[in-house]
mmCIF file of C-alpha atoms and ligand atoms in Angstrom:
data_model
loop_
_atom_site.group_PDB
_atom_site.id
_atom_site.type_symbol
_atom_site.label_atom_id
_atom_site.label_comp_id
_atom_site.label_asym_id
_atom_site.label_seq_id
_atom_site.Cartn_x
_atom_site.Cartn_y
_atom_site.Cartn_z
ATOM 1 C CA MET U 982 -0.007 -0.046 -0.022
ATOM 2 C CA LYS U 983 1.227 3.372 -0.895
ATOM 3 C CA ASN U 984 1.804 5.745 2.109
ATOM 4 C CA GLU U 985 0.011 8.635 0.161
ATOM 5 C CA ASN U 986 -3.410 6.683 0.684
ATOM 6 C CA LEU U 987 -2.847 6.459 4.412
ATOM 7 C CA GLN U 988 -4.303 8.666 7.063
ATOM 8 C CA PHE U 989 -1.742 10.998 8.727
ATOM 9 C CA ASP U 990 -1.364 8.884 12.061
ATOM 10 C CA SER U 991 -0.532 5.911 9.841
ATOM 11 C CA LYS U 992 1.897 7.981 7.821
ATOM 12 C CA CYS U 993 3.698 8.954 11.066
ATOM 13 C CA VAL U 994 4.379 5.228 11.776
ATOM 14 C CA HIS U 995 5.368 4.076 8.086
ATOM 15 C CA SER U 996 6.832 7.197 6.281
ATOM 16 C CA GLY U 997 10.361 6.979 5.247
ATOM 17 C CA VAL U 998 10.717 3.305 6.146
ATOM 18 C CA GLY U 999 11.871 0.903 3.458
ATOM 19 C CA GLU U 1000 13.115 -2.521 3.182
ATOM 20 C CA TYR U 1001 16.194 -3.563 5.074
ATOM 21 C CA GLU U 1002 18.747 -6.316 5.385
ATOM 22 C CA HIS U 1003 17.766 -9.240 7.749
ATOM 23 C CA GLY U 1004 14.135 -7.959 7.765
ATOM 24 C CA SER U 1005 14.771 -5.079 10.184
ATOM 25 C CA VAL U 1006 11.598 -3.143 10.587
ATOM 26 C CA VAL U 1007 13.311 0.171 11.323
ATOM 27 C CA PRO U 1008 16.001 1.791 9.188
ATOM 28 C CA PRO U 1009 19.527 0.836 10.375
ATOM 29 C CA ILE U 1010 21.778 3.449 11.664
ATOM 30 C CA TYR U 1011 24.521 3.940 9.014
ATOM 31 C CA GLN U 1012 26.963 5.522 11.429
ATOM 32 C CA THR U 1013 29.627 6.013 8.882
ATOM 33 C CA SER U 1014 31.284 9.286 7.558
ATOM 34 C CA THR U 1015 32.060 7.768 4.141
ATOM 35 C CA PHE U 1016 31.098 4.876 1.757
ATOM 36 C CA LYS U 1017 33.365 2.511 -0.162
ATOM 37 C CA PHE U 1018 33.241 2.713 -4.030
ATOM 38 C CA GLU U 1019 33.051 -0.566 -6.103
ATOM 39 C CA ASN U 1020 35.992 0.759 -8.270
ATOM 40 C CA ALA U 1021 37.349 4.006 -9.727
ATOM 41 C CA ALA U 1022 34.661 4.183 -12.511
ATOM 42 C CA HIS U 1023 31.924 3.664 -9.773
ATOM 43 C CA GLY U 1024 33.386 6.607 -7.646
ATOM 44 C CA ALA U 1025 33.596 8.873 -10.822
ATOM 45 C CA ALA U 1026 29.956 7.953 -11.853
ATOM 46 C CA LEU U 1027 28.710 8.713 -8.332
ATOM 47 C CA PHE U 1028 30.428 12.097 -8.365
ATOM 48 C CA LYS U 1029 29.053 12.834 -11.888
ATOM 49 C CA GLY U 1030 25.547 11.898 -10.691
ATOM 50 C CA ASP U 1031 25.274 9.186 -13.482
ATOM 51 C CA VAL U 1032 24.362 6.614 -10.696
ATOM 52 C CA GLU U 1033 22.538 6.749 -7.393
ATOM 53 C CA GLY U 1034 24.465 6.034 -4.219
ATOM 54 C CA TYR U 1035 26.302 7.430 -1.297
ATOM 55 C CA ILE U 1036 29.649 9.110 -1.300
ATOM 56 C CA TYR U 1037 30.077 10.956 1.998
ATOM 57 C CA THR U 1038 27.681 11.526 4.964
ATOM 58 C CA ARG U 1039 27.654 15.307 4.788
ATOM 59 C CA MET U 1040 26.290 14.882 1.165
ATOM 60 C CA LYS U 1041 23.856 12.031 1.709
ATOM 61 C CA ASN U 1042 23.490 9.121 4.148
ATOM 62 C CA PRO U 1043 20.732 6.544 4.213
ATOM 63 C CA THR U 1044 19.645 6.949 7.796
ATOM 64 C CA VAL U 1045 19.386 10.765 7.382
ATOM 65 C CA GLU U 1046 17.578 10.190 4.057
ATOM 66 C CA ALA U 1047 14.964 7.974 5.653
ATOM 67 C CA MET U 1048 14.133 10.609 8.177
ATOM 68 C CA GLU U 1049 14.143 13.407 5.699
ATOM 69 C CA ASN U 1050 11.726 11.354 3.340
ATOM 70 C CA ALA U 1051 9.436 10.853 6.374
ATOM 71 C CA VAL U 1052 9.209 14.564 7.258
ATOM 72 C CA ALA U 1053 8.732 15.589 3.660
ATOM 73 C CA GLU U 1054 5.822 13.093 3.359
ATOM 74 C CA LEU U 1055 4.197 14.405 6.600
ATOM 75 C CA GLU U 1056 4.460 17.981 5.491
ATOM 76 C CA GLY U 1057 3.244 17.221 2.009
ATOM 77 C CA GLY U 1058 6.515 18.514 0.420
ATOM 78 C CA HIS U 1059 8.582 17.199 -2.353
ATOM 79 C CA LYS U 1060 11.875 16.494 -0.396
ATOM 80 C CA ALA U 1061 13.474 17.628 2.887
ATOM 81 C CA LEU U 1062 17.019 18.384 4.075
ATOM 82 C CA GLY U 1063 18.019 17.469 7.639
ATOM 83 C CA CYS U 1064 20.035 20.012 9.469
ATOM 84 C CA ALA U 1065 22.195 20.152 12.664
ATOM 85 C CA SER U 1066 19.656 22.466 14.336
ATOM 86 C CA GLY U 1067 16.615 24.565 13.715
ATOM 87 C CA MET U 1068 19.123 27.611 13.375
ATOM 88 C CA ALA U 1069 21.010 25.671 10.830
ATOM 89 C CA ALA U 1070 17.893 25.118 8.786
ATOM 90 C CA ILE U 1071 16.946 28.735 9.090
ATOM 91 C CA SER U 1072 20.423 30.092 8.291
ATOM 92 C CA THR U 1073 20.804 27.722 5.332
ATOM 93 C CA THR U 1074 17.507 28.655 3.893
ATOM 94 C CA PHE U 1075 18.239 32.494 4.078
ATOM 95 C CA THR U 1076 21.759 31.806 2.676
ATOM 96 C CA ALA U 1077 20.346 29.765 -0.140
ATOM 97 C CA LEU U 1078 17.532 32.138 -1.210
ATOM 98 C CA LEU U 1079 19.093 35.550 -0.566
ATOM 99 C CA LYS U 1080 21.770 37.739 -2.091
ATOM 100 C CA SER U 1081 23.126 41.224 -1.197
ATOM 101 C CA GLY U 1082 20.588 43.985 -1.819
ATOM 102 C CA ASP U 1083 17.597 41.638 -1.045
ATOM 103 C CA HIS U 1084 14.988 42.462 1.533
ATOM 104 C CA VAL U 1085 13.074 40.240 3.942
ATOM 105 C CA VAL U 1086 9.777 40.918 5.763
ATOM 106 C CA CYS U 1087 9.755 38.987 8.908
ATOM 107 C CA SER U 1088 7.433 38.670 11.986
ATOM 108 C CA LYS U 1089 8.348 40.860 14.849
ATOM 109 C CA SER U 1090 7.760 37.989 17.108
ATOM 110 C CA VAL U 1091 9.993 35.048 16.057
ATOM 111 C CA TYR U 1092 12.488 32.959 17.946
ATOM 112 C CA GLY U 1093 15.133 35.509 19.271
ATOM 113 C CA PRO U 1094 18.060 34.153 17.307
ATOM 114 C CA THR U 1095 16.096 34.267 14.056
ATOM 115 C CA LEU U 1096 15.531 37.837 14.398
ATOM 116 C CA THR U 1097 19.231 38.499 15.492
ATOM 117 C CA LEU U 1098 20.496 36.406 12.589
ATOM 118 C CA LEU U 1099 18.757 38.786 10.161
ATOM 119 C CA GLN U 1100 19.838 41.984 12.161
ATOM 120 C CA THR U 1101 23.375 41.270 12.916
ATOM 121 C CA VAL U 1102 24.685 38.567 10.489
ATOM 122 C CA LEU U 1103 22.710 38.687 7.224
ATOM 123 C CA SER U 1104 22.867 42.623 7.452
ATOM 124 C CA LYS U 1105 26.706 42.348 7.211
ATOM 125 C CA PHE U 1106 26.156 40.722 3.567
ATOM 126 C CA GLY U 1107 23.810 43.446 2.534
ATOM 127 C CA VAL U 1108 20.429 41.812 3.331
ATOM 128 C CA GLU U 1109 17.899 44.102 4.845
ATOM 129 C CA ALA U 1110 14.991 43.188 6.985
ATOM 130 C CA THR U 1111 11.762 44.778 8.062
ATOM 131 C CA PHE U 1112 10.020 43.372 11.215
ATOM 132 C CA VAL U 1113 6.212 43.764 11.316
ATOM 133 C CA ASP U 1114 3.134 42.270 13.122
ATOM 134 C CA THR U 1115 2.583 39.673 10.484
ATOM 135 C CA ASP U 1116 -0.585 38.562 12.249
ATOM 136 C CA ILE U 1117 -2.019 41.850 10.960
ATOM 137 C CA THR U 1118 -2.058 41.074 7.199
ATOM 138 C CA GLU U 1119 -2.047 44.739 6.079
ATOM 139 C CA GLU U 1120 1.395 45.219 7.944
ATOM 140 C CA ILE U 1121 2.903 42.636 5.474
ATOM 141 C CA GLU U 1122 1.339 44.384 2.562
ATOM 142 C CA LYS U 1123 2.795 47.811 3.790
ATOM 143 C CA ALA U 1124 6.281 46.349 4.433
ATOM 144 C CA VAL U 1125 6.746 44.581 1.128
ATOM 145 C CA LYS U 1126 9.201 46.447 -1.363
ATOM 146 C CA PRO U 1127 10.361 45.779 -4.922
ATOM 147 C CA ASN U 1128 13.438 44.043 -3.608
ATOM 148 C CA THR U 1129 11.485 41.663 -1.058
ATOM 149 C CA LYS U 1130 12.581 38.162 -1.740
ATOM 150 C CA ILE U 1131 11.143 36.344 1.383
ATOM 151 C CA VAL U 1132 8.255 36.876 3.662
ATOM 152 C CA TYR U 1133 9.139 34.850 6.715
ATOM 153 C CA VAL U 1134 6.767 34.125 9.516
ATOM 154 C CA GLU U 1135 6.310 31.581 12.557
ATOM 155 C CA SER U 1136 2.757 30.811 13.123
ATOM 156 C CA PRO U 1137 2.001 30.420 16.006
ATOM 157 C CA ALA U 1138 4.990 32.568 16.857
ATOM 158 C CA ASN U 1139 7.481 32.167 19.641
ATOM 159 C CA PRO U 1140 6.666 33.179 22.278
ATOM 160 C CA VAL U 1141 3.542 35.467 21.967
ATOM 161 C CA ILE U 1142 1.477 32.753 20.065
ATOM 162 C CA ALA U 1143 0.534 35.273 17.487
ATOM 163 C CA ILE U 1144 -1.247 33.609 14.439
ATOM 164 C CA THR U 1145 -0.475 34.914 10.884
ATOM 165 C CA ASP U 1146 -3.012 34.215 8.102
ATOM 166 C CA LEU U 1147 -0.811 31.808 6.041
ATOM 167 C CA GLU U 1148 -2.923 31.932 2.863
ATOM 168 C CA ALA U 1149 -3.059 35.738 2.871
ATOM 169 C CA ALA U 1150 0.646 36.122 3.554
ATOM 170 C CA ALA U 1151 1.531 33.785 0.815
ATOM 171 C CA LYS U 1152 -0.637 35.679 -1.686
ATOM 172 C CA ILE U 1153 1.147 38.997 -0.741
ATOM 173 C CA ALA U 1154 4.579 37.350 -1.182
ATOM 174 C CA HIS U 1155 3.679 35.768 -4.507
ATOM 175 C CA ALA U 1156 2.185 38.957 -5.805
ATOM 176 C CA ASN U 1157 5.655 40.623 -5.288
ATOM 177 C CA ASN U 1158 7.655 37.645 -6.628
ATOM 178 C CA ALA U 1159 8.816 36.906 -3.208
ATOM 179 C CA LEU U 1160 8.950 33.451 -1.577
ATOM 180 C CA PHE U 1161 6.882 32.600 1.588
ATOM 181 C CA VAL U 1162 8.900 30.725 4.237
ATOM 182 C CA VAL U 1163 7.140 29.277 7.385
ATOM 183 C CA ASP U 1164 8.665 28.056 10.475
ATOM 184 C CA ASN U 1165 6.066 25.410 11.483
ATOM 185 C CA THR U 1166 7.882 24.352 14.840
ATOM 186 C CA PHE U 1167 5.010 25.190 17.107
ATOM 187 C CA MET U 1168 2.342 23.169 15.200
ATOM 188 C CA SER U 1169 4.121 20.411 13.421
ATOM 189 C CA PRO U 1170 2.674 18.818 10.293
ATOM 190 C CA ALA U 1171 0.198 16.868 12.577
ATOM 191 C CA LEU U 1172 -1.735 20.249 13.075
ATOM 192 C CA GLN U 1173 -0.712 22.420 10.301
ATOM 193 C CA GLN U 1174 0.825 22.080 6.841
ATOM 194 C CA PRO U 1175 1.824 25.357 5.617
ATOM 195 C CA LEU U 1176 2.564 24.135 1.999
ATOM 196 C CA LYS U 1177 -1.084 23.724 1.554
ATOM 197 C CA PHE U 1178 -1.660 27.408 2.264
ATOM 198 C CA GLY U 1179 0.916 28.548 -0.199
ATOM 199 C CA ALA U 1180 4.313 28.378 1.601
ATOM 200 C CA ASP U 1181 7.227 27.725 -0.626
ATOM 201 C CA VAL U 1182 9.603 26.474 2.061
ATOM 202 C CA VAL U 1183 8.744 25.098 5.503
ATOM 203 C CA VAL U 1184 11.447 24.960 8.272
ATOM 204 C CA HIS U 1185 11.459 23.325 11.589
ATOM 205 C CA SER U 1186 13.332 22.975 14.772
ATOM 206 C CA MET U 1187 13.157 19.304 15.043
ATOM 207 C CA THR U 1188 14.448 19.707 18.597
ATOM 208 C CA LYS U 1189 10.868 20.317 19.449
ATOM 209 C CA PHE U 1190 7.683 18.457 18.600
ATOM 210 C CA LEU U 1191 8.998 16.478 15.641
ATOM 211 C CA ASN U 1192 11.566 14.493 17.751
ATOM 212 C CA GLY U 1193 9.361 15.229 20.838
ATOM 213 C CA HIS U 1194 11.657 13.766 23.598
ATOM 214 C CA ALA U 1195 13.908 16.598 24.339
ATOM 215 C CA ASP U 1196 17.148 14.489 23.444
ATOM 216 C CA VAL U 1197 18.036 15.669 19.947
ATOM 217 C CA VAL U 1198 19.018 19.105 18.561
ATOM 218 C CA GLY U 1199 18.000 19.200 14.898
ATOM 219 C CA GLY U 1200 16.408 21.018 12.085
ATOM 220 C CA ILE U 1201 14.741 20.567 8.739
ATOM 221 C CA ILE U 1202 13.922 22.364 5.525
ATOM 222 C CA VAL U 1203 11.006 21.089 3.467
ATOM 223 C CA VAL U 1204 10.883 22.097 -0.276
ATOM 224 C CA LYS U 1205 8.227 21.697 -3.061
ATOM 225 C CA ASN U 1206 10.135 20.803 -6.134
ATOM 226 C CA GLU U 1207 13.296 19.086 -7.365
ATOM 227 C CA ASP U 1208 15.153 22.362 -8.605
ATOM 228 C CA ASP U 1209 14.749 23.928 -5.093
ATOM 229 C CA TYR U 1210 15.930 20.713 -3.424
ATOM 230 C CA LYS U 1211 18.995 20.413 -5.601
ATOM 231 C CA MET U 1212 19.947 24.132 -4.876
ATOM 232 C CA MET U 1213 19.349 23.862 -1.258
ATOM 233 C CA ARG U 1214 21.303 20.426 -0.997
ATOM 234 C CA ARG U 1215 24.295 22.190 -2.823
ATOM 235 C CA ILE U 1216 24.168 25.212 -0.275
ATOM 236 C CA LEU U 1217 23.717 22.881 2.778
ATOM 237 C CA ASN U 1218 26.619 20.685 1.719
ATOM 238 C CA GLN U 1219 28.774 23.800 1.336
ATOM 239 C CA MET U 1220 27.663 25.453 4.589
ATOM 240 C CA GLY U 1221 27.988 22.078 6.273
ATOM 241 C CA GLY U 1222 25.199 22.103 8.862
ATOM 242 C CA VAL U 1223 23.966 18.768 8.357
ATOM 243 C CA ILE U 1224 22.355 16.408 10.877
ATOM 244 C CA ASP U 1225 24.208 13.240 11.792
ATOM 245 C CA PRO U 1226 22.840 9.642 11.477
ATOM 246 C CA PHE U 1227 22.094 8.920 15.131
ATOM 247 C CA ASN U 1228 20.184 12.060 15.672
ATOM 248 C CA SER U 1229 18.263 11.380 12.479
ATOM 249 C CA PHE U 1230 17.352 7.879 13.744
ATOM 250 C CA LEU U 1231 16.013 9.322 16.938
ATOM 251 C CA VAL U 1232 13.922 11.937 15.116
ATOM 252 C CA HIS U 1233 12.585 9.303 12.954
ATOM 253 C CA ARG U 1234 11.645 7.194 15.902
ATOM 254 C CA GLY U 1235 9.964 10.167 17.458
ATOM 255 C CA LEU U 1236 7.965 10.859 14.382
ATOM 256 C CA LYS U 1237 6.059 7.507 14.816
ATOM 257 C CA THR U 1238 4.155 8.971 17.728
ATOM 258 C CA LEU U 1239 3.790 12.610 16.507
ATOM 259 C CA ALA U 1240 0.176 12.303 15.829
ATOM 260 C CA ILE U 1241 -0.786 10.875 19.101
ATOM 261 C CA ARG U 1242 1.575 13.126 21.086
ATOM 262 C CA MET U 1243 0.096 16.302 19.412
ATOM 263 C CA GLN U 1244 -3.296 15.138 20.331
ATOM 264 C CA LYS U 1245 -2.341 14.674 24.052
ATOM 265 C CA HIS U 1246 -0.384 17.975 24.150
ATOM 266 C CA THR U 1247 -3.466 19.746 22.730
ATOM 267 C CA GLU U 1248 -5.975 18.115 25.106
ATOM 268 C CA ASN U 1249 -3.850 19.062 28.127
ATOM 269 C CA ALA U 1250 -3.141 22.644 26.803
ATOM 270 C CA GLN U 1251 -6.875 23.385 26.172
ATOM 271 C CA ILE U 1252 -7.764 22.369 29.739
ATOM 272 C CA ILE U 1253 -4.806 24.318 31.217
ATOM 273 C CA ALA U 1254 -5.393 27.477 29.146
ATOM 274 C CA GLU U 1255 -9.120 27.559 30.222
ATOM 275 C CA TYR U 1256 -7.887 27.036 33.993
ATOM 276 C CA LEU U 1257 -5.295 29.889 33.741
ATOM 277 C CA GLU U 1258 -7.868 32.298 31.951
ATOM 278 C CA LYS U 1259 -10.104 32.000 35.066
ATOM 279 C CA HIS U 1260 -7.261 32.385 37.516
ATOM 280 C CA PRO U 1261 -7.228 35.601 39.581
ATOM 281 C CA LYS U 1262 -3.440 35.780 39.372
ATOM 282 C CA VAL U 1263 -3.427 35.715 35.584
ATOM 283 C CA LYS U 1264 -3.905 38.812 33.474
ATOM 284 C CA TRP U 1265 -4.261 37.271 30.107
ATOM 285 C CA VAL U 1266 -3.709 34.025 28.304
ATOM 286 C CA ARG U 1267 -2.703 33.468 24.677
ATOM 287 C CA TYR U 1268 -3.679 30.068 23.279
ATOM 288 C CA PRO U 1269 -4.976 29.383 19.905
ATOM 289 C CA GLY U 1270 -7.818 27.264 21.482
ATOM 290 C CA LEU U 1271 -9.208 30.187 23.343
ATOM 291 C CA LYS U 1272 -11.876 32.462 21.653
ATOM 292 C CA SER U 1273 -10.142 35.361 23.310
ATOM 293 C CA HIS U 1274 -7.176 34.837 20.958
ATOM 294 C CA PRO U 1275 -7.274 37.891 18.542
ATOM 295 C CA ASN U 1276 -6.819 35.555 15.548
ATOM 296 C CA TYR U 1277 -8.905 32.668 16.763
ATOM 297 C CA GLU U 1278 -10.790 32.450 13.483
ATOM 298 C CA VAL U 1279 -7.765 32.532 11.304
ATOM 299 C CA GLY U 1280 -6.390 29.663 13.266
ATOM 300 C CA LEU U 1281 -9.418 27.605 12.653
ATOM 301 C CA LYS U 1282 -8.899 27.904 8.833
ATOM 302 C CA GLN U 1283 -5.296 26.719 9.031
ATOM 303 C CA HIS U 1284 -4.650 24.388 11.965
ATOM 304 C CA SER U 1285 -6.600 21.182 12.829
ATOM 305 C CA ALA U 1286 -6.069 21.717 16.555
ATOM 306 C CA PRO U 1287 -4.576 24.495 18.770
ATOM 307 C CA GLY U 1288 -1.413 22.658 19.868
ATOM 308 C CA GLY U 1289 0.692 22.547 23.093
ATOM 309 C CA MET U 1290 1.979 26.047 23.422
ATOM 310 C CA ILE U 1291 0.530 28.690 25.842
ATOM 311 C CA SER U 1292 1.800 32.166 27.000
ATOM 312 C CA PHE U 1293 0.351 34.033 29.829
ATOM 313 C CA GLU U 1294 0.949 37.220 31.781
ATOM 314 C CA LEU U 1295 0.643 37.295 35.614
ATOM 315 C CA THR U 1296 -0.975 40.122 37.434
ATOM 316 C CA ASP U 1297 2.163 41.208 39.249
ATOM 317 C CA GLY U 1298 4.503 40.971 36.163
ATOM 318 C CA PHE U 1299 8.155 39.935 36.365
ATOM 319 C CA LYS U 1300 8.215 39.251 40.232
ATOM 320 C CA ALA U 1301 5.206 37.021 39.983
ATOM 321 C CA GLY U 1302 6.735 35.268 37.040
ATOM 322 C CA GLU U 1303 9.834 34.588 39.149
ATOM 323 C CA ILE U 1304 7.712 33.106 42.022
ATOM 324 C CA VAL U 1305 5.791 30.696 39.643
ATOM 325 C CA MET U 1306 9.114 29.573 37.988
ATOM 326 C CA ASN U 1307 10.836 29.065 41.308
ATOM 327 C CA ASN U 1308 7.950 27.073 42.686
ATOM 328 C CA VAL U 1309 6.782 24.678 39.964
ATOM 329 C CA LYS U 1310 7.913 21.157 40.829
ATOM 330 C CA LEU U 1311 6.523 18.915 38.116
ATOM 331 C CA CYS U 1312 6.789 21.560 35.215
ATOM 332 C CA LYS U 1313 10.471 21.911 34.637
ATOM 333 C CA LEU U 1314 12.098 25.372 34.387
ATOM 334 C CA ALA U 1315 13.847 25.056 31.105
ATOM 335 C CA VAL U 1316 14.011 26.617 27.563
ATOM 336 C CA SER U 1317 13.058 24.692 24.588
ATOM 337 C CA LEU U 1318 9.705 23.155 24.041
ATOM 338 C CA GLY U 1319 7.791 20.491 22.394
ATOM 339 C CA GLY U 1320 8.944 17.392 24.515
ATOM 340 C CA VAL U 1321 6.825 14.927 26.386
ATOM 341 C CA GLU U 1322 7.588 16.779 29.700
ATOM 342 C CA THR U 1323 5.951 20.123 30.499
ATOM 343 C CA LEU U 1324 8.480 23.055 30.440
ATOM 344 C CA VAL U 1325 8.031 26.624 31.751
ATOM 345 C CA GLN U 1326 10.220 29.559 30.931
ATOM 346 C CA HIS U 1327 10.535 33.350 30.966
ATOM 347 C CA PRO U 1328 11.306 34.735 27.541
ATOM 348 C CA ALA U 1329 12.386 38.160 28.587
ATOM 349 C CA SER U 1330 15.309 36.772 30.623
ATOM 350 C CA MET U 1331 15.820 33.609 28.589
ATOM 351 C CA THR U 1332 15.132 32.825 24.994
ATOM 352 C CA HIS U 1333 14.402 36.443 23.900
ATOM 353 C CA LEU U 1334 16.998 38.135 26.065
ATOM 354 C CA THR U 1335 19.418 38.808 23.069
ATOM 355 C CA MET U 1336 16.646 40.811 21.233
ATOM 356 C CA GLY U 1337 16.908 43.573 23.863
ATOM 357 C CA GLU U 1338 14.042 45.139 25.809
ATOM 358 C CA ALA U 1339 12.898 47.654 23.025
ATOM 359 C CA ALA U 1340 12.654 44.881 20.366
ATOM 360 C CA ARG U 1341 10.781 42.680 22.948
ATOM 361 C CA ALA U 1342 8.400 45.594 23.749
ATOM 362 C CA THR U 1343 7.528 46.109 20.115
ATOM 363 C CA ALA U 1344 7.130 42.266 19.665
ATOM 364 C CA GLY U 1345 4.659 42.222 22.629
ATOM 365 C CA ILE U 1346 6.962 40.175 24.673
ATOM 366 C CA THR U 1347 6.171 41.654 28.105
ATOM 367 C CA GLU U 1348 8.584 41.376 31.002
ATOM 368 C CA GLY U 1349 6.148 39.181 32.941
ATOM 369 C CA LEU U 1350 5.248 36.870 29.997
ATOM 370 C CA VAL U 1351 5.429 33.072 30.931
ATOM 371 C CA ARG U 1352 5.630 30.517 28.364
ATOM 372 C CA LEU U 1353 4.370 26.926 28.915
ATOM 373 C CA SER U 1354 5.203 23.930 26.697
ATOM 374 C CA VAL U 1355 2.479 21.623 27.782
ATOM 375 C CA GLY U 1356 3.673 17.999 27.968
ATOM 376 C CA ILE U 1357 1.611 14.793 28.002
ATOM 377 C CA GLU U 1358 1.456 14.123 31.665
ATOM 378 C CA ASN U 1359 -1.883 13.670 33.359
ATOM 379 C CA VAL U 1360 -3.494 17.194 33.296
ATOM 380 C CA LYS U 1361 -4.568 16.855 36.828
ATOM 381 C CA ASP U 1362 -1.125 16.752 38.041
ATOM 382 C CA LEU U 1363 -0.105 19.652 35.935
ATOM 383 C CA ILE U 1364 -2.836 21.872 37.241
ATOM 384 C CA ASN U 1365 -1.984 20.850 40.773
ATOM 385 C CA ASP U 1366 1.505 21.935 40.229
ATOM 386 C CA LEU U 1367 0.630 25.264 38.611
ATOM 387 C CA GLU U 1368 -1.868 25.962 41.415
ATOM 388 C CA GLN U 1369 0.556 25.366 44.235
ATOM 389 C CA ALA U 1370 2.926 27.743 42.547
ATOM 390 C CA LEU U 1371 0.405 30.499 41.668
ATOM 391 C CA VAL U 1372 -0.983 30.634 45.279
ATOM 392 C CA LYS U 1373 2.517 31.635 46.467
ATOM 393 C CA ILE U 1374 2.005 35.027 44.564
ATOM 394 C CA GLN U 1375 0.788 37.418 47.440
HETATM 395 N N1 LCS H 2449 12.379 28.081 15.381
HETATM 396 C C1 LCS H 2449 11.581 28.153 16.491
HETATM 397 C C2 LCS H 2449 10.074 28.519 16.434
HETATM 398 C C3 LCS H 2449 12.102 27.854 17.795
HETATM 399 O O1 LCS H 2449 11.361 27.841 18.846
HETATM 400 C C4 LCS H 2449 13.424 27.567 17.826
HETATM 401 C C5 LCS H 2449 14.186 27.215 19.085
HETATM 402 C C6 LCS H 2449 14.297 27.498 16.603
HETATM 403 C C7 LCS H 2449 13.564 27.846 15.436
HETATM 404 C C8 LCS H 2449 15.659 27.299 16.700
HETATM 405 O O2 LCS H 2449 15.840 25.807 16.779
HETATM 406 P P1 LCS H 2449 17.221 24.993 17.298
HETATM 407 O O3 LCS H 2449 18.306 25.591 16.574
HETATM 408 O O4 LCS H 2449 17.298 25.420 18.842
HETATM 409 O O5 LCS H 2449 16.956 23.537 17.164
HETATM 410 N N2 LCS H 2449 13.525 27.630 20.350
HETATM 411 C C9 LCS H 2449 13.856 27.497 21.505
HETATM 412 C C10 LCS H 2449 13.086 28.091 22.561
HETATM 413 O O6 LCS H 2449 12.132 28.573 22.472
HETATM 414 N N3 LCS H 2449 13.669 27.851 23.643
HETATM 415 O O7 LCS H 2449 15.010 27.260 23.454
HETATM 416 C C11 LCS H 2449 15.095 27.033 21.974
#
């Protein structure tokens, strides 16, 4: 049976899996840096591209390729390129698609290092960026210029959970001959597939939901056609930020439970978001599953469920945030997200520290904002833990 005829949860289990020696049901880990040629002519033919095969793991490796094929299939893309981290995927994408004199329209609220990459590294090579609230579609329209080559968004965005209308953003990008690139880390293809809404390239930090077990750092770029794939593969090979076979194996293993994990993350997060929204110590909650989310209706068009990420602001700002973070016991105080365990963090002093206070303020990252990556524990235990921490606020 062809995988394309399968439902998404079945695809999670079977994508990227082929036939292996000894009847192994999972792809073996080809933990090798290089591959032996049959003879000189075979080596030459491989380098010329006249025959299919493996040369060197930075260029191509069967374990990495199996995982890449799985993610490409789940995102509905043509092919994918495994990278050493989410930032390697993002920096490789920008390097491959931009040249000096080009302009990028980017969400104000994105993962801090993505913003600083554009501001401090790519700017050195003559790339200019404008940061806008992409969840307000007109802001994208206003920011686009004749030299805009990429419209770049995270939706929902890290950490304010802003939702951009993907279809509308894609239309604006394409009307201006620009590409639309989406970081789909917060939703994963189990809940949102941006290529269906017009994205040209999808990137992920696989460190998060795709792997799902907080034991891998990895990234991926998903593309729509063979020409883009070949061009990106060349750049990734030259930049060198590839993922290794063992981490690819772990991600591929994690993918098998992606659908069921995302379902449980969502179930728990919805209950917790509703609990927080009613809590007297909580000023506001941002969660795509709450009607109070300003782009709740946009979310319904493009994701099948609201996911596992919540942001909230405590009534007493920074100090109260500190009390909650120092008192949670089951929820771990740690950055990163998307693992089976619930993590809590404070963006202003952690993930978004490097942006600086002014950029945080314009991105809506208030000093008392707390971000919760809801895990798959029993939700009663999570609420008990949050409650005993919240009551400590005077
Ligand atoms: N994109 C998003 C949306 C992210 O949240 C992150 C990391 C990245 C890209 C970069 O991925 P990495 O290179 O770490 O694999 N986000 C983190 C966070 O919120 N806390 O720690 C890392």
